């Protein structure tokens, strides 16, 4: 097995789901956003928008709107876990970004087939950068699922995310309160043809 800083950072990155309340430093946020925008993008579009939300009242309001949105929401496919999240969203204390102090929302222009791919690559850059700085991070899907919910979209519009943008994903970021267990990687998902 080859070891270097990048490969070890890739191996040790985990999805964090328990964060400290303490906010991350300004320069840490800047480094994460910079890592995101250095990702590749189709035809060098760079049409993404990364909106970092650190205001706790705003985050609490957004969590409330997502909770309400899930009551109206009907999953449109059989993605595992969607129905489970819809149910658990109604529980007391549920928080879709695991109470992280920072949520970075990745959106992209409409009618662009690489919108998700570009944002996903950017978020992986951001996750690895977070790991390299000793921060925890987690991919958060719920805003993508509720991207057509009128009340969630109105609030995101108030935060400056254009109405026509598609909401691709988001990233929860903060200091790690509890390390996540390492989910083993499945066998047989890689082939080499020589
Ligand atoms: C497309 C995608 C959506 C995900 N959505 C969520 C989510 O909404 N909430 C969450 O806690 N984790 C989410 N995750 C994180 C995965 O659960 C996690 O990557 C997986 O369990 C493997 O764990 P690891 O990241 O620690 O290696 C998502 C990951 C991906 C790639």
Short mmCIF file of C-alpha atoms and ligand atoms in Angstrom, two decimals:
data_model
loop_
_atom_site.label_atom_id
_atom_site.label_comp_id
_atom_site.label_asym_id
_atom_site.label_seq_id
_atom_site.Cartn_x
_atom_site.Cartn_y
_atom_site.Cartn_z
CA UNK A 1 0.00 0.00 0.00
CA UNK A 2 1.40 3.40 -0.97
CA UNK A 3 1.35 6.12 1.68
CA UNK A 4 1.59 9.82 1.09
CA UNK A 5 -0.29 12.81 2.51
CA UNK A 6 -3.02 12.80 -0.12
CA UNK A 7 -3.65 9.05 -0.12
CA UNK A 8 -3.67 8.89 3.68
CA UNK A 9 -6.07 11.86 3.77
CA UNK A 10 -8.40 10.06 1.34
CA UNK A 11 -8.30 6.89 3.45
CA UNK A 12 -8.86 8.61 6.78
CA UNK A 13 -11.73 10.90 5.72
CA UNK A 14 -14.99 9.89 7.40
CA UNK A 15 -18.52 11.23 7.41
CA UNK A 16 -18.84 13.00 10.76
CA UNK A 17 -22.26 13.00 12.39
CA UNK A 18 -21.46 14.44 15.81
CA UNK A 19 -20.04 17.96 15.88
CA UNK A 20 -18.93 20.37 18.58
CA UNK A 21 -20.92 23.61 18.89
CA UNK A 22 -17.80 25.73 18.43
CA UNK A 23 -17.64 27.49 15.05
CA UNK A 24 -14.77 26.79 12.67
CA UNK A 25 -12.21 29.52 12.07
CA UNK A 26 -12.61 32.05 9.26
CA UNK A 27 -9.43 30.89 7.54
CA UNK A 28 -10.59 27.27 7.75
CA UNK A 29 -13.85 28.15 6.01
CA UNK A 30 -11.94 30.07 3.35
CA UNK A 31 -9.62 27.09 2.78
CA UNK A 32 -12.59 24.73 2.35
CA UNK A 33 -14.32 27.01 -0.14
CA UNK A 34 -11.09 27.47 -2.04
CA UNK A 35 -10.61 23.68 -2.22
CA UNK A 36 -14.15 23.38 -3.61
CA UNK A 37 -13.64 25.82 -6.45
CA UNK A 38 -10.37 24.14 -7.51
CA UNK A 39 -12.34 21.03 -8.49
CA UNK A 40 -12.64 20.17 -12.16
CA UNK A 41 -15.91 21.08 -13.90
CA UNK A 42 -17.41 20.12 -17.24
CA UNK A 43 -16.06 22.44 -19.97
CA UNK A 44 -14.58 24.40 -17.08
CA UNK A 45 -18.11 25.72 -16.42
CA UNK A 46 -17.53 26.67 -12.78
CA UNK A 47 -21.23 27.50 -12.77
CA UNK A 48 -21.60 26.25 -9.20
CA UNK A 49 -22.40 28.41 -6.21
CA UNK A 50 -21.27 27.50 -2.69
CA UNK A 51 -23.30 29.23 0.00
CA UNK A 52 -21.80 28.84 3.48
CA UNK A 53 -24.32 29.39 6.27
CA UNK A 54 -22.91 29.97 9.75
CA UNK A 55 -25.70 31.94 11.35
CA UNK A 56 -27.26 29.60 13.91
CA UNK A 57 -30.73 31.21 13.75
CA UNK A 58 -30.72 30.86 9.97
CA UNK A 59 -29.65 27.22 10.26
CA UNK A 60 -32.37 26.51 12.84
CA UNK A 61 -35.00 28.14 10.59
CA UNK A 62 -33.79 26.08 7.62
CA UNK A 63 -33.95 22.89 9.70
CA UNK A 64 -37.55 23.73 10.66
CA UNK A 65 -38.50 24.30 7.02
CA UNK A 66 -36.87 21.00 6.01
CA UNK A 67 -38.80 19.20 8.76
CA UNK A 68 -42.04 20.71 7.44
CA UNK A 69 -41.01 20.02 3.87
CA UNK A 70 -40.60 16.33 4.62
CA UNK A 71 -44.21 16.18 5.81
CA UNK A 72 -45.36 17.24 2.33
CA UNK A 73 -42.69 15.32 0.44
CA UNK A 74 -43.38 12.18 -1.59
CA UNK A 75 -40.17 10.30 -2.58
CA UNK A 76 -40.06 9.88 -6.33
CA UNK A 77 -37.78 6.83 -6.42
CA UNK A 78 -36.70 3.87 -4.28
CA UNK A 79 -33.43 5.37 -3.00
CA UNK A 80 -32.80 3.47 0.24
CA UNK A 81 -33.38 5.52 3.33
CA UNK A 82 -35.63 8.21 1.86
CA UNK A 83 -38.75 6.96 3.63
CA UNK A 84 -36.76 6.45 6.82
CA UNK A 85 -35.55 10.03 6.78
CA UNK A 86 -39.06 11.31 6.08
CA UNK A 87 -40.22 9.51 9.25
CA UNK A 88 -37.27 10.38 11.47
CA UNK A 89 -37.48 14.04 10.39
CA UNK A 90 -40.60 14.37 12.51
CA UNK A 91 -38.82 13.32 15.70
CA UNK A 92 -37.96 15.86 18.39
CA UNK A 93 -34.41 17.19 18.04
CA UNK A 94 -33.89 15.89 14.50
CA UNK A 95 -31.43 17.98 12.56
CA UNK A 96 -30.67 17.24 8.93
CA UNK A 97 -27.08 18.54 9.12
CA UNK A 98 -26.27 16.78 12.40
CA UNK A 99 -26.13 20.12 14.32
CA UNK A 100 -22.94 21.14 12.51
CA UNK A 101 -22.13 24.84 13.03
CA UNK A 102 -21.49 25.36 9.30
CA UNK A 103 -23.57 24.19 6.34
CA UNK A 104 -22.27 24.76 2.82
CA UNK A 105 -24.95 24.50 0.15
CA UNK A 106 -23.84 23.61 -3.37
CA UNK A 107 -26.15 24.75 -6.17
CA UNK A 108 -25.68 24.99 -9.90
CA UNK A 109 -27.26 26.49 -12.96
CA UNK A 110 -30.32 24.75 -14.41
CA UNK A 111 -30.42 22.54 -17.51
CA UNK A 112 -26.78 21.61 -17.09
CA UNK A 113 -26.20 17.87 -17.17
CA UNK A 114 -22.93 18.08 -15.22
CA UNK A 115 -24.47 20.06 -12.37
CA UNK A 116 -24.39 17.19 -9.87
CA UNK A 117 -21.04 15.82 -11.04
CA UNK A 118 -19.32 19.20 -10.75
CA UNK A 119 -20.74 19.88 -7.29
CA UNK A 120 -19.94 16.36 -6.07
CA UNK A 121 -16.32 16.67 -7.14
CA UNK A 122 -16.12 20.07 -5.46
CA UNK A 123 -17.58 18.70 -2.23
CA UNK A 124 -15.14 15.80 -2.16
CA UNK A 125 -12.33 18.35 -2.47
CA UNK A 126 -13.92 20.21 0.43
CA UNK A 127 -14.26 17.02 2.54
CA UNK A 128 -10.63 16.10 1.98
CA UNK A 129 -9.50 19.63 2.76
CA UNK A 130 -11.59 19.49 5.95
CA UNK A 131 -9.95 16.20 6.94
CA UNK A 132 -6.50 17.62 6.27
CA UNK A 133 -7.32 20.48 8.69
CA UNK A 134 -8.63 18.13 11.39
CA UNK A 135 -12.26 19.13 10.75
CA UNK A 136 -15.22 16.81 10.40
CA UNK A 137 -17.57 16.94 7.44
CA UNK A 138 -20.54 15.09 5.99
CA UNK A 139 -22.39 15.02 2.67
CA UNK A 140 -25.98 16.12 3.32
CA UNK A 141 -28.63 15.16 0.78
CA UNK A 142 -31.87 16.54 2.23
CA UNK A 143 -31.83 19.91 0.48
CA UNK A 144 -31.42 18.12 -2.86
CA UNK A 145 -34.45 15.98 -2.10
CA UNK A 146 -36.47 19.08 -1.18
CA UNK A 147 -35.12 21.21 -4.05
CA UNK A 148 -38.63 21.70 -5.43
CA UNK A 149 -40.28 22.49 -2.08
CA UNK A 150 -41.64 26.06 -2.43
CA UNK A 151 -41.03 27.11 1.18
CA UNK A 152 -37.52 25.70 1.36
CA UNK A 153 -36.73 27.32 -2.00
CA UNK A 154 -38.13 30.69 -0.92
CA UNK A 155 -35.88 30.66 2.14
CA UNK A 156 -32.84 29.62 0.09
CA UNK A 157 -33.68 32.48 -2.30
CA UNK A 158 -33.62 34.86 0.67
CA UNK A 159 -30.11 33.51 1.36
CA UNK A 160 -29.09 34.48 -2.17
CA UNK A 161 -29.41 31.15 -3.97
CA UNK A 162 -31.01 31.92 -7.35
CA UNK A 163 -34.53 30.48 -7.81
CA UNK A 164 -33.56 28.79 -11.07
CA UNK A 165 -30.55 27.01 -9.54
CA UNK A 166 -30.76 23.31 -8.87
CA UNK A 167 -29.77 22.41 -5.31
CA UNK A 168 -27.18 19.67 -5.74
CA UNK A 169 -26.05 18.87 -2.23
CA UNK A 170 -24.63 20.35 0.91
CA UNK A 171 -21.80 19.79 3.35
CA UNK A 172 -21.97 19.86 7.13
CA UNK A 173 -18.69 21.03 8.64
CA UNK A 174 -17.36 21.52 12.15
CA UNK A 175 -15.02 20.21 14.81
CA UNK A 176 -15.47 16.52 15.51
CA UNK A 177 -17.27 15.63 18.77
CA UNK A 178 -17.23 11.90 18.13
CA UNK A 179 -15.21 9.95 15.59
CA UNK A 180 -17.28 7.87 13.17
CA UNK A 181 -16.72 4.16 12.80
CA UNK A 182 -14.94 3.15 9.61
CA UNK A 183 -17.40 1.48 7.23
CA UNK A 184 -15.45 -1.33 5.56
CA UNK A 185 -15.13 -1.09 1.78
CA UNK A 186 -16.95 -3.80 -0.19
CA UNK A 187 -14.98 -6.45 -2.03
CA UNK A 188 -15.32 -6.88 -5.77
CA UNK A 189 -16.06 -3.29 -6.77
CA UNK A 190 -12.77 -2.81 -8.63
CA UNK A 191 -11.48 -4.61 -11.72
CA UNK A 192 -8.23 -4.27 -13.60
CA UNK A 193 -8.09 -5.44 -17.20
CA UNK A 194 -4.62 -5.85 -18.68
C1 LIG B 1 -24.62 11.08 -2.56
C2 LIG B 1 -24.41 10.93 -1.07
C3 LIG B 1 -25.43 11.29 -0.21
C4 LIG B 1 -25.25 11.21 1.16
N1 LIG B 1 -26.22 11.71 1.99
C5 LIG B 1 -26.01 11.72 3.32
C6 LIG B 1 -26.94 12.35 4.18
O1 LIG B 1 -27.91 12.94 3.75
N2 LIG B 1 -26.69 12.31 5.51
C7 LIG B 1 -25.58 11.68 6.04
O2 LIG B 1 -25.43 11.66 7.26
N3 LIG B 1 -24.66 11.10 5.23
C8 LIG B 1 -24.83 11.12 3.89
N4 LIG B 1 -23.88 10.59 3.06
C9 LIG B 1 -22.66 9.98 3.64
C10 LIG B 1 -22.64 8.45 3.47
O3 LIG B 1 -23.60 7.86 4.32
C11 LIG B 1 -21.21 7.95 3.78
O4 LIG B 1 -20.32 8.50 2.83
C12 LIG B 1 -21.10 6.45 3.79
O5 LIG B 1 -21.85 5.88 4.82
C13 LIG B 1 -19.64 5.98 3.92
O6 LIG B 1 -19.04 6.51 5.11
P1 LIG B 1 -17.69 7.39 5.05
O7 LIG B 1 -18.04 8.65 4.29
O8 LIG B 1 -17.34 7.68 6.48
O9 LIG B 1 -16.65 6.60 4.35
C14 LIG B 1 -24.04 10.69 1.68
C15 LIG B 1 -23.01 10.33 0.81
C16 LIG B 1 -23.19 10.48 -0.55
C17 LIG B 1 -22.04 10.16 -1.48
#
